[in-house]
Short mmCIF file of C-alpha atoms in Angstrom, two decimals:
data_model
loop_
_atom_site.label_atom_id
_atom_site.label_comp_id
_atom_site.label_asym_id
_atom_site.label_seq_id
_atom_site.Cartn_x
_atom_site.Cartn_y
_atom_site.Cartn_z
CA MET A 1 0.00 0.00 0.00
CA THR A 2 1.40 3.40 -0.97
CA ARG A 3 1.48 6.21 1.53
CA ASP A 4 -1.23 8.03 -0.39
CA ALA A 5 -3.41 4.91 -0.32
CA MET A 6 -3.32 4.83 3.48
CA PRO A 7 -6.33 6.23 5.31
CA HIS A 8 -5.83 9.93 6.11
CA PRO A 9 -8.66 11.17 8.36
CA SER A 10 -9.44 14.80 7.71
CA ARG A 11 -11.92 17.53 8.51
CA PHE A 12 -13.73 16.50 5.29
CA ASP A 13 -13.79 12.75 5.91
CA ALA A 14 -13.28 11.35 9.40
CA THR A 15 -12.75 7.82 8.02
CA GLY A 16 -10.01 8.80 5.58
CA LEU A 17 -11.44 6.28 3.09
CA ARG A 18 -13.03 8.62 0.52
CA ARG A 19 -11.08 8.81 -2.72
CA PRO A 20 -11.51 10.85 -5.90
CA THR A 21 -12.41 8.75 -8.93
CA SER A 22 -11.43 9.28 -12.55
CA GLU A 23 -11.19 7.13 -15.64
CA ARG A 24 -8.81 9.57 -17.27
CA PHE A 25 -6.51 10.73 -14.46
CA ASP A 26 -4.37 9.17 -11.79
CA VAL A 27 -5.06 11.21 -8.67
CA ARG A 28 -2.49 11.66 -5.89
CA ARG A 29 -2.10 14.03 -2.95
CA LEU A 30 0.94 16.28 -2.73
CA ASN A 31 0.43 16.55 1.03
CA PRO A 32 -1.70 14.81 3.66
CA PRO A 33 -5.11 16.26 4.53
CA ASN A 34 -5.49 18.39 7.64
CA ARG A 35 -7.54 17.37 10.68
CA LEU A 36 -8.12 20.99 11.68
CA TRP A 37 -9.22 24.13 9.84
CA GLY A 38 -6.46 26.26 11.28
CA ALA A 39 -6.04 26.39 15.06
CA ASN A 40 -6.73 29.42 17.23
CA GLY A 41 -7.76 29.48 20.88
CA VAL A 42 -6.90 26.37 22.90
CA ALA A 43 -7.92 25.39 26.42
CA PHE A 44 -8.03 22.20 28.44
CA GLY A 45 -11.54 21.08 29.30
CA PRO A 46 -12.78 19.29 32.42
CA ASP A 47 -12.31 15.95 30.60
CA GLY A 48 -8.57 16.55 30.12
CA ARG A 49 -8.83 17.06 26.38
CA LEU A 50 -7.52 20.13 24.60
CA TYR A 51 -10.28 22.11 22.89
CA VAL A 52 -9.29 23.94 19.70
CA ALA A 53 -11.24 26.84 18.15
CA GLN A 54 -11.05 26.99 14.35
CA PHE A 55 -12.02 30.47 13.22
CA LEU A 56 -11.79 29.80 9.47
CA ALA A 57 -14.41 27.07 9.53
CA GLY A 58 -16.53 27.96 12.53
CA GLN A 59 -15.98 24.78 14.51
CA ILE A 60 -14.34 23.59 17.72
CA SER A 61 -12.68 20.21 18.14
CA ALA A 62 -11.44 18.31 21.18
CA VAL A 63 -7.98 16.73 20.92
CA ASP A 64 -6.70 13.88 23.07
CA PRO A 65 -3.13 15.02 23.84
CA ALA A 66 -1.98 11.42 24.30
CA SER A 67 -3.33 9.86 21.10
CA GLY A 68 -3.89 12.90 18.91
CA ASP A 69 -7.48 11.78 18.25
CA VAL A 70 -9.74 14.63 17.15
CA GLU A 71 -13.47 14.93 17.79
CA VAL A 72 -15.65 17.79 16.52
CA VAL A 73 -17.57 19.21 19.48
CA VAL A 74 -18.97 22.46 18.07
CA PRO A 75 -19.78 21.64 14.41
CA LEU A 76 -19.78 23.85 11.34
CA ASP A 77 -23.54 24.30 11.45
CA SER A 78 -23.77 25.32 15.12
CA PRO A 79 -24.93 28.83 16.10
CA VAL A 80 -21.24 29.81 16.47
CA GLN A 81 -19.91 31.24 13.20
CA ALA A 82 -16.28 32.24 13.79
CA PRO A 83 -14.87 30.96 17.11
CA ASP A 84 -11.47 32.47 17.86
CA ASP A 85 -10.88 31.82 21.55
CA LEU A 86 -12.46 29.82 24.35
CA ALA A 87 -12.28 29.29 28.09
CA PHE A 88 -13.95 27.01 30.61
CA GLY A 89 -15.92 28.22 33.60
CA ALA A 90 -15.99 26.65 37.04
CA ASP A 91 -19.13 24.66 36.20
CA GLY A 92 -17.59 23.17 33.04
CA SER A 93 -19.33 25.57 30.65
CA MET A 94 -17.37 26.54 27.55
CA TYR A 95 -17.33 30.26 26.76
CA ILE A 96 -16.56 31.17 23.14
CA THR A 97 -15.68 34.44 21.43
CA ASP A 98 -17.40 34.58 18.02
CA LEU A 99 -15.16 37.15 16.38
CA THR A 100 -16.75 38.49 13.21
CA PRO A 101 -20.41 38.47 14.34
CA GLY A 102 -19.27 40.20 17.56
CA ARG A 103 -20.77 37.69 19.98
CA VAL A 104 -19.85 35.65 23.03
CA TRP A 105 -21.51 32.27 23.56
CA ARG A 106 -21.90 29.84 26.44
CA ARG A 107 -22.03 26.14 25.65
CA GLY A 108 -23.26 24.36 28.75
CA PRO A 109 -22.09 20.93 29.94
CA ASP A 110 -25.33 19.58 28.42
CA GLY A 111 -24.37 20.93 24.97
CA ASP A 112 -26.95 23.70 24.84
CA TYR A 113 -25.93 27.11 23.48
CA GLY A 114 -26.80 30.45 25.01
CA LEU A 115 -25.87 33.93 23.82
CA VAL A 116 -23.99 35.81 26.53
CA ARG A 117 -23.53 39.07 24.64
CA ASP A 118 -23.66 40.49 21.14
CA ALA A 119 -22.86 43.84 19.50
CA LEU A 120 -19.20 43.61 20.53
CA ARG A 121 -16.34 44.67 18.25
CA ALA A 122 -14.22 41.67 17.26
CA PRO A 123 -14.27 39.89 20.65
CA ASN A 124 -11.22 37.66 20.88
CA GLY A 125 -9.27 37.11 24.11
CA ILE A 126 -11.32 35.44 26.83
CA ALA A 127 -10.59 34.39 30.41
CA CYS A 128 -12.59 32.82 33.20
CA VAL A 129 -11.61 33.81 36.75
CA GLY A 130 -13.68 31.67 39.08
CA ASP A 131 -17.27 32.51 38.17
CA ARG A 132 -16.27 35.71 36.39
CA LEU A 133 -15.89 36.17 32.64
CA PHE A 134 -13.59 38.64 30.88
CA VAL A 135 -13.30 39.40 27.15
CA ASN A 136 -11.20 41.82 25.12
CA GLU A 137 -11.64 43.19 21.61
CA MET A 138 -9.17 42.68 18.75
CA THR A 139 -9.55 46.13 17.26
CA VAL A 140 -7.98 49.57 17.40
CA ASN A 141 -9.13 51.27 20.63
CA GLY A 142 -10.56 47.95 21.76
CA ARG A 143 -12.01 47.37 25.21
CA LEU A 144 -11.44 44.89 28.00
CA LEU A 145 -14.82 43.92 29.45
CA GLU A 146 -16.33 41.87 32.22
CA LEU A 147 -19.43 40.04 30.97
CA PHE A 148 -22.22 38.53 33.03
CA PRO A 149 -23.66 35.24 31.73
CA GLY A 150 -26.66 35.62 34.03
CA GLY A 151 -27.57 38.99 32.51
CA GLY A 152 -26.59 42.60 32.97
CA ASP A 153 -24.61 45.20 31.07
CA PRO A 154 -20.88 44.70 30.56
CA VAL A 155 -18.41 46.53 32.75
CA VAL A 156 -15.59 48.23 30.85
CA LEU A 157 -12.31 47.77 32.71
CA THR A 158 -10.33 49.79 30.16
CA ASP A 159 -10.26 50.82 26.53
CA GLY A 160 -7.50 51.91 24.17
CA LEU A 161 -6.29 48.37 23.38
CA ALA A 162 -4.14 48.19 20.24
CA LEU A 163 -5.58 44.83 19.11
CA GLY A 164 -6.21 42.66 22.15
CA ASN A 165 -5.94 38.89 22.09
CA ALA A 166 -5.39 35.86 24.33
CA MET A 167 -5.13 36.87 27.98
CA GLN A 168 -4.87 35.22 31.39
CA LEU A 169 -4.94 35.99 35.10
CA GLY A 170 -1.43 36.04 36.55
CA PRO A 171 -0.29 34.78 39.95
CA ASP A 172 -0.19 38.42 41.14
CA GLY A 173 -3.95 38.75 40.60
CA HIS A 174 -3.72 40.92 37.46
CA LEU A 175 -5.16 40.18 34.04
CA TYR A 176 -2.36 40.20 31.45
CA TYR A 177 -3.10 40.90 27.78
CA PRO A 178 -1.16 41.84 24.61
CA HIS A 179 -1.26 44.95 22.47
CA MET A 180 -0.46 43.29 19.17
CA MET A 181 0.08 46.54 17.27
CA ASP A 182 2.41 48.04 19.87
CA ASN A 183 4.53 44.97 20.75
CA GLN A 184 3.56 45.37 24.38
CA VAL A 185 2.09 43.38 27.26
CA TRP A 186 -0.25 45.15 29.70
CA ARG A 187 -1.94 44.17 32.95
CA ILE A 188 -4.92 45.40 34.95
CA PRO A 189 -6.62 44.42 38.23
CA PRO A 190 -9.86 42.57 37.39
CA ASP A 191 -11.70 44.46 40.15
CA GLY A 192 -10.91 47.76 38.46
CA GLY A 193 -7.98 50.12 38.33
CA ALA A 194 -5.60 51.74 35.91
CA PRO A 195 -3.97 49.54 33.26
CA GLU A 196 -0.20 49.21 33.56
CA LEU A 197 2.35 48.65 30.80
CA PHE A 198 4.27 45.56 31.90
CA ALA A 199 6.63 44.76 28.99
CA ARG A 200 7.80 46.64 25.90
CA ASP A 201 9.43 45.41 22.69
CA VAL A 202 7.90 41.94 22.78
CA HIS A 203 7.98 40.56 19.24
CA ASP A 204 4.50 40.45 17.64
CA PRO A 205 2.70 39.33 20.83
CA VAL A 206 -0.43 37.37 20.03
CA ALA A 207 -1.05 35.51 23.31
CA VAL A 208 0.05 35.74 26.94
CA ARG A 209 -0.05 32.65 29.12
CA PHE A 210 1.35 31.56 32.49
CA ASP A 211 3.01 28.21 33.05
CA ARG A 212 2.45 26.23 36.24
CA GLY A 213 5.44 27.94 37.84
CA GLY A 214 4.03 31.43 37.28
CA THR A 215 6.35 32.45 34.45
CA LEU A 216 4.77 34.67 31.82
CA VAL A 217 4.93 33.09 28.36
CA VAL A 218 4.31 35.33 25.33
CA LEU A 219 3.75 33.84 21.86
CA SER A 220 4.74 35.66 18.67
CA ARG A 221 2.58 35.59 15.56
CA GLY A 222 5.64 35.89 13.30
CA ILE A 223 7.15 33.38 10.92
CA ALA A 224 9.91 32.22 13.31
CA GLY A 225 7.48 31.10 16.03
CA LEU A 226 9.23 33.02 18.81
CA VAL A 227 8.31 32.35 22.43
CA THR A 228 9.35 34.87 25.10
CA ARG A 229 9.45 33.94 28.78
CA ILE A 230 9.41 36.73 31.37
CA ASP A 231 10.01 36.40 35.11
CA LEU A 232 7.37 38.51 36.86
CA ALA A 233 9.63 39.36 39.79
CA THR A 234 12.80 40.33 37.95
CA GLY A 235 11.64 41.04 34.40
CA ALA A 236 14.36 38.72 33.08
CA ARG A 237 13.61 37.38 29.58
CA SER A 238 14.54 34.45 27.42
CA VAL A 239 13.53 33.97 23.79
CA VAL A 240 13.48 30.76 21.73
CA ALA A 241 12.48 30.11 18.11
CA SER A 242 10.22 27.13 17.53
CA GLY A 243 9.83 27.38 13.75
CA VAL A 244 6.04 27.10 14.09
CA ALA A 245 4.92 30.03 11.93
CA GLY A 246 1.93 32.04 13.04
CA LEU A 247 1.58 30.94 16.64
CA ASP A 248 -1.85 31.76 18.03
CA ASN A 249 -2.39 30.41 21.53
CA ALA A 250 -1.13 28.03 24.19
CA ALA A 251 -2.31 25.90 27.10
CA PHE A 252 -0.43 24.09 29.87
CA ASP A 253 -1.48 20.71 31.21
CA ALA A 254 -1.19 19.51 34.81
CA GLU A 255 2.40 18.40 34.16
CA ASN A 256 3.30 21.88 32.84
CA ARG A 257 3.61 20.67 29.26
CA MET A 258 2.92 23.45 26.79
CA PHE A 259 0.67 22.89 23.77
CA VAL A 260 0.44 25.55 21.07
CA SER A 261 -1.78 26.31 18.09
CA SER A 262 -1.03 28.04 14.79
CA PHE A 263 -3.47 30.22 12.90
CA ALA A 264 -1.22 29.89 9.84
CA SER A 265 -1.06 26.10 9.57
CA GLY A 266 -3.31 24.63 12.24
CA GLY A 267 -2.30 21.58 14.19
CA VAL A 268 -1.51 21.10 17.86
CA THR A 269 2.15 21.03 18.84
CA GLU A 270 3.83 20.27 22.14
CA MET A 271 6.60 22.80 22.68
CA HIS A 272 9.49 22.45 25.12
CA SER A 273 11.10 25.42 26.85
CA ASP A 274 14.14 25.19 24.57
CA GLY A 275 11.99 25.43 21.42
CA ARG A 276 11.94 21.72 20.55
CA ILE A 277 8.58 20.60 19.25
CA ARG A 278 6.54 17.42 18.90
CA GLU A 279 3.43 17.34 16.72
CA ILE A 280 0.27 16.02 18.39
CA VAL A 281 -2.02 16.89 15.48
CA PRO A 282 0.09 17.56 12.36
CA ARG A 283 -0.01 21.02 10.86
CA GLY A 284 -1.39 21.43 7.35
CA LEU A 285 -3.07 23.75 4.91
CA ASP A 286 -5.95 25.91 6.16
CA GLY A 287 -7.39 26.07 2.62
CA PRO A 288 -5.79 26.03 0.19
CA TYR A 289 -7.52 28.51 -2.10
CA GLY A 290 -5.80 29.79 -5.23
CA ILE A 291 -2.85 27.69 -6.42
CA SER A 292 -0.19 28.09 -9.08
CA VAL A 293 2.86 26.18 -10.31
CA ASP A 294 6.15 27.79 -11.29
CA LEU A 295 8.47 26.52 -14.01
CA GLY A 296 10.46 24.52 -11.46
CA GLY A 297 7.38 22.55 -10.47
CA THR A 298 6.89 24.13 -7.05
CA VAL A 299 3.24 24.59 -6.10
CA HIS A 300 2.39 27.92 -4.50
CA ALA A 301 -0.77 27.88 -2.40
CA ALA A 302 -2.71 30.92 -1.16
CA ASP A 303 -3.64 29.72 2.31
CA HIS A 304 -5.45 32.76 3.75
CA TYR A 305 -2.78 33.71 6.30
CA ARG A 306 0.29 32.65 4.34
CA LEU A 307 1.81 31.67 1.04
CA ALA A 308 2.81 28.01 1.25
CA ARG A 309 5.09 25.98 -1.04
CA LEU A 310 4.88 22.31 -1.99
CA THR A 311 7.44 20.61 -4.19
CA GLY A 312 5.87 17.17 -4.22
CA SER A 313 8.98 15.79 -2.53
CA ALA A 314 8.95 13.39 0.41
CA THR A 315 10.99 16.02 2.27
CA ASP A 316 8.13 18.54 2.15
CA GLU A 317 6.63 19.69 5.40
CA PRO A 318 3.19 18.03 5.70
CA GLY A 319 1.38 21.34 5.35
CA GLY A 320 3.86 22.95 2.99
CA ALA A 321 6.72 25.28 3.83
CA THR A 322 5.63 28.79 4.74
CA HIS A 323 7.13 31.23 2.26
CA ARG A 324 5.62 34.32 3.82
CA LEU A 325 2.92 35.20 6.31
CA MET A 326 0.48 37.32 4.32
CA PRO A 327 -2.88 38.45 5.68
CA PHE A 328 -5.95 37.09 3.92
CA VAL A 329 -4.21 35.97 0.70
CA HIS A 330 -6.74 34.34 -1.62
CA GLY A 331 -5.43 34.05 -5.19
CA VAL A 332 -1.95 33.47 -6.60
CA THR A 333 -0.23 33.04 -9.95
CA ALA A 334 3.46 32.41 -10.63
CA ASP A 335 5.18 34.21 -13.49
CA ALA A 336 8.89 34.43 -14.35
CA GLY A 337 10.09 34.20 -10.76
CA LEU A 338 7.37 36.50 -9.42
CA LEU A 339 4.20 35.72 -7.51
CA HIS A 340 1.09 37.84 -8.08
CA VAL A 341 -1.43 37.57 -5.24
CA THR A 342 -4.86 38.86 -4.28
CA SER A 343 -6.10 39.34 -0.75
CA GLN A 344 -9.35 39.76 1.11
CA LEU A 345 -8.09 43.22 2.05
CA GLY A 346 -9.00 44.20 -1.51
CA GLU A 347 -5.41 44.28 -2.68
CA VAL A 348 -3.37 42.88 -5.55
CA ARG A 349 0.39 42.59 -4.94
CA THR A 350 3.44 41.35 -6.79
CA GLU A 351 5.90 39.39 -4.68
CA ASP A 352 9.56 38.84 -5.63
CA PRO A 353 10.74 35.92 -3.45
CA THR A 354 14.36 36.28 -4.55
CA ARG A 355 14.68 39.97 -3.71
CA ASP A 356 12.18 39.73 -0.84
CA THR A 357 10.19 42.68 -2.17
CA ASN A 358 6.48 43.30 -2.29
CA ARG A 359 4.79 45.76 -4.66
CA LEU A 360 1.21 46.98 -4.24
CA ARG A 361 -0.54 46.86 -7.64
CA ALA A 362 -4.16 47.69 -6.72
CA THR A 363 -6.23 48.39 -3.64
CA GLY A 364 -9.88 48.97 -2.77
CA LEU A 365 -11.17 46.00 -4.79
CA SER A 366 -14.18 44.01 -3.58
CA GLU A 367 -13.30 40.36 -2.90
CA PRO A 368 -10.56 39.92 -5.50
CA GLY A 369 -10.16 36.22 -6.26
CA GLY A 370 -8.39 34.44 -9.09
CA VAL A 371 -5.56 36.23 -10.88
CA ALA A 372 -3.85 35.44 -14.20
CA VAL A 373 -1.09 36.97 -16.31
CA ALA A 374 -2.27 38.08 -19.74
CA PRO A 375 -0.06 37.56 -22.82
CA ASP A 376 0.90 41.26 -22.72
CA GLY A 377 2.13 40.91 -19.11
CA SER A 378 -0.78 42.70 -17.46
CA LEU A 379 -2.67 41.13 -14.55
CA VAL A 380 -6.30 40.12 -14.90
CA VAL A 381 -8.34 39.63 -11.71
CA ALA A 382 -11.79 38.26 -10.95
CA GLU A 383 -13.31 40.88 -8.64
CA SER A 384 -15.96 38.67 -7.09
CA GLY A 385 -17.72 41.21 -4.88
CA ALA A 386 -18.12 43.77 -7.68
CA GLY A 387 -19.13 41.29 -10.39
CA ARG A 388 -16.24 42.45 -12.59
CA VAL A 389 -13.11 41.26 -14.32
CA VAL A 390 -10.40 43.93 -14.20
CA ARG A 391 -7.00 44.45 -15.82
CA ILE A 392 -3.95 45.98 -14.11
CA ASP A 393 -1.22 47.13 -16.49
CA GLU A 394 2.50 47.53 -15.85
CA ALA A 395 1.92 51.12 -14.66
CA ASP A 396 -0.72 49.78 -12.22
CA ALA A 397 -3.56 51.48 -14.06
CA LEU A 398 -6.83 49.58 -13.66
CA THR A 399 -9.42 49.08 -16.41
CA VAL A 400 -12.62 47.02 -16.48
CA LEU A 401 -12.70 44.15 -18.98
CA ALA A 402 -16.22 42.98 -18.13
CA GLU A 403 -18.88 43.81 -15.55
CA GLY A 404 -22.41 42.82 -14.59
CA LEU A 405 -21.41 39.30 -13.59
CA ALA A 406 -22.91 37.63 -10.51
CA HIS A 407 -19.81 36.35 -8.70
CA PRO A 408 -16.73 35.82 -10.89
CA VAL A 409 -14.21 33.58 -9.13
CA ASP A 410 -11.28 32.69 -11.40
CA VAL A 411 -9.75 33.70 -14.73
CA ALA A 412 -7.57 31.92 -17.32
CA PHE A 413 -6.18 32.51 -20.83
CA ASP A 414 -5.97 30.14 -23.77
CA GLU A 415 -3.21 29.98 -26.38
CA ARG A 416 -5.04 32.54 -28.54
CA ALA A 417 -5.08 35.09 -25.67
CA ALA A 418 -8.81 34.70 -25.08
CA CYS A 419 -9.79 35.33 -21.45
CA TYR A 420 -12.20 33.00 -19.61
CA VAL A 421 -13.93 33.54 -16.28
CA SER A 422 -15.84 31.21 -13.95
CA ASP A 423 -18.91 32.46 -12.10
CA ASP A 424 -20.10 30.17 -9.31
CA LEU A 425 -23.41 31.97 -8.75
CA LEU A 426 -24.28 32.01 -12.46
CA GLY A 427 -23.17 28.39 -12.73
CA ALA A 428 -21.30 29.24 -15.91
CA VAL A 429 -17.93 29.64 -17.59
CA LEU A 430 -17.75 32.65 -19.90
CA ARG A 431 -15.35 34.16 -22.44
CA ILE A 432 -14.72 37.89 -22.49
CA GLU A 433 -15.14 39.41 -25.96
CA ASP A 434 -15.00 43.19 -26.48
CA GLY A 435 -16.20 43.95 -22.97
CA ALA A 436 -19.00 41.38 -23.03
CA ALA A 437 -19.14 37.98 -21.31
CA VAL A 438 -20.17 35.22 -23.74
CA THR A 439 -21.33 31.91 -22.29
CA VAL A 440 -19.06 28.95 -23.01
CA ALA A 441 -20.82 26.47 -20.70
CA ASP A 442 -23.71 26.92 -18.28
CA GLY A 443 -25.84 24.79 -15.98
CA LEU A 444 -22.70 24.00 -13.96
CA GLY A 445 -22.53 23.40 -10.23
CA ALA A 446 -20.71 26.42 -8.77
CA PRO A 447 -17.65 26.44 -11.08
CA GLN A 448 -14.63 28.00 -9.39
CA GLY A 449 -11.04 27.06 -10.27
CA LEU A 450 -10.27 27.49 -13.96
CA ALA A 451 -7.34 26.37 -16.13
CA VAL A 452 -6.62 25.92 -19.83
CA ARG A 453 -4.43 23.09 -21.12
CA GLY A 454 -4.07 22.88 -24.89
CA ASP A 455 -7.53 22.99 -26.44
CA GLU A 456 -9.30 22.03 -23.21
CA LEU A 457 -10.65 24.26 -20.47
CA PHE A 458 -11.03 22.68 -17.02
CA THR A 459 -13.11 23.91 -14.09
CA VAL A 460 -13.86 22.64 -10.58
CA GLU A 461 -17.60 22.33 -9.94
CA VAL A 462 -17.66 22.72 -6.17
CA ALA A 463 -21.39 22.02 -5.77
CA HIS A 464 -20.92 18.57 -7.34
CA ARG A 465 -17.28 18.04 -6.18
CA ARG A 466 -16.09 17.23 -9.67
CA LEU A 467 -13.73 18.34 -12.43
CA ARG A 468 -15.24 19.21 -15.81
CA ALA A 469 -13.39 19.48 -19.13
CA ILE A 470 -14.72 21.64 -21.97
CA SER A 471 -13.32 21.36 -25.49
CA LEU A 472 -12.49 24.81 -26.86
CA THR A 473 -12.73 23.35 -30.36
CA THR A 474 -16.05 21.50 -30.30
CA GLY A 475 -17.68 22.80 -27.11
CA GLU A 476 -18.07 19.22 -25.89
CA SER A 477 -18.23 18.98 -22.10
CA ARG A 478 -17.60 15.97 -19.88
CA ILE A 479 -16.88 15.02 -16.27
CA GLU A 480 -13.26 13.92 -15.79
CA ALA A 481 -13.01 13.40 -12.00
CA GLU A 482 -15.52 13.06 -9.18
CA ASP A 483 -15.71 13.01 -5.39
CA LEU A 484 -13.12 15.75 -4.96
CA ALA A 485 -12.67 17.04 -1.41
CA VAL A 486 -13.68 20.62 -2.20
CA GLY A 487 -16.08 22.94 -0.39
CA LEU A 488 -17.70 22.18 2.94
CA PRO A 489 -17.84 18.56 4.17
CA PRO A 490 -20.73 16.34 3.04
CA GLY A 491 -23.80 16.73 5.22
CA THR A 492 -22.95 20.23 6.41
CA ALA A 493 -26.15 22.24 6.59
CA ARG A 494 -24.60 25.68 6.85
CA ALA A 495 -23.55 27.58 3.74
CA ASP A 496 -20.59 29.92 3.61
CA PRO A 497 -21.12 32.87 5.94
CA ALA A 498 -21.77 36.14 4.16
CA PRO A 499 -18.73 38.38 3.64
CA VAL A 500 -18.21 40.90 6.43
CA ALA A 501 -16.71 44.37 6.35
CA ALA A 502 -14.00 43.48 8.86
CA PRO A 503 -10.79 42.52 7.08
CA ALA A 504 -10.39 39.60 9.48
CA GLY A 505 -13.51 37.87 8.16
CA PRO A 506 -13.44 34.21 7.16
CA PRO A 507 -12.57 33.53 3.50
CA ARG A 508 -14.99 32.67 0.76
CA GLN A 509 -14.56 29.17 -0.61
CA PHE A 510 -12.25 29.00 -3.62
CA ALA A 511 -11.19 25.62 -5.02
CA GLY A 512 -8.29 26.67 -7.22
CA LEU A 513 -6.95 24.89 -10.29
CA ALA A 514 -3.61 25.08 -12.09
CA VAL A 515 -1.57 23.34 -14.81
CA GLY A 516 1.76 21.92 -13.67
CA ALA A 517 5.11 22.21 -15.40
CA ASP A 518 4.74 18.52 -16.34
CA ASN A 519 1.25 19.10 -17.81
CA SER A 520 -0.53 17.60 -14.82
CA LEU A 521 -3.49 19.38 -13.20
CA LEU A 522 -3.37 20.62 -9.62
CA VAL A 523 -6.57 21.03 -7.61
CA SER A 524 -6.81 22.80 -4.26
CA ALA A 525 -8.83 20.33 -2.21
CA ASN A 526 -9.83 23.00 0.27
CA GLY A 527 -12.34 20.72 1.96
CA GLU A 528 -9.54 18.61 3.43
CA GLY A 529 -6.45 20.82 3.27
CA SER A 530 -4.51 19.12 0.49
CA VAL A 531 -3.41 19.70 -3.10
CA LEU A 532 -4.40 16.97 -5.58
CA ARG A 533 -2.21 16.16 -8.56
CA LEU A 534 -4.08 14.69 -11.55
CA THR A 535 -1.84 12.96 -14.08
CA ASP A 536 -3.41 12.26 -17.47
CA ARG A 537 -2.92 8.62 -18.41
CA ARG A 538 -2.94 9.71 -22.04
CA HIS A 539 0.18 11.84 -21.59
CA ASP A 540 3.69 11.00 -20.50
CA SER A 541 4.10 12.77 -17.18
CA GLU A 542 6.74 12.45 -14.51
CA GLU A 543 5.50 10.70 -11.39
CA VAL A 544 6.03 12.49 -8.10
CA THR A 545 6.37 10.87 -4.70
CA VAL A 546 3.46 12.01 -2.55
CA ARG A 547 2.17 11.40 0.92
#
């Protein structure tokens, strides 16, 4: 049995037995699927398991730290939309910050949900102190609040937070919390009083935690995975690099073992004080969304919080090496050593990995998605939220190629320089001709990823989890692969949440598609966190070792 034939349980398929089927293609994974949809807040529950909030999906799972077994406790279709942090009360209730809707929930020991508070601004950090509940807001001029599950208006302890996040009561009786924008750690008495700046120049602090000995542990959200330990009495510091990019939160068990999460690549990792790590739940891809392949065969994946790289080699990291942390990256295309990316911030950028430079090409777009390089070197982008396809020239001037679409997702060019666009709400693939969108194929099931190979156009129909090929010569259309792990898992009742104004909102689904240097097709299986490589049996293609 090959490694790829082994069962790989995932967030899409708990059994790990589902497989794509195709009469035309051999289908292999370039990386194993991911059990988690990113990993944010973590806390040990009364049962000794580690509970992991997954903001990107809207679910919470419980992890057995001994076996690594994962069980979904708060599913995708629960009332909670975007859980970012959690804490347990004295009675065993789980309290959850629901970031983008601005809510805090209580999930009782019996599994029932109750709304504690709404109309908050990006509630994130949460802490239970006995029977008391504290929450802070991850926003500019955010507040630190005491909430009352039994009813009553919140009490504001302080405002002026420069992006709050994970916080905890220290052994000195103060609540400690980070200012992510200012690289500072602050503290405040929970019974009221003036906030006090405790530590300056802490690298990208995203979470503050205390180990069982009372040492303050501060996690960095940067690419090096820095962890800073600070002695409360003396202020003495030590810093280690773990290599876990995008740390998010941490929890200590009864034996003072530290377990950390990563918003960038998920997973649960045990981390020793010297920076050594041991994976409990392997890290992986949060999406992926847009994907592209450079001339060397490296796959570049837009993974919402980072650009990841996969070479298809057995030496690859399971979730792909992190090239760069990049907020809300959604689409990517490789071109002559450059990477052109779109982000949920409404931006288009050109990245030069060799020179480590980043050039802003456009801003203020509405949900930019797929991006392609036109034959003349300009960039063409599917602006999903505006129903447009736009062109960005070398001088960064923007023009509209087509408008009036429902929800364009991806774009691709054929050998004759014709531009195609997929529209998942129209259920169609269209060709842009003189400013108009002409239907090439319709009646499709939410077509998203788009790629042209020779005289064939391929698209991923997310609603039906299949790959469709359309002949550009005859117009003939046929299904070439089925049961792809794209979109939300089978049986999920909830649709994608609506886009929100906050830049930190969860991503729209985007199952990307690309043509490899060896003429294979690459599919972003965003339902499970892998990249699928489809090798055409009718072509001579180099086989790649996969896992």
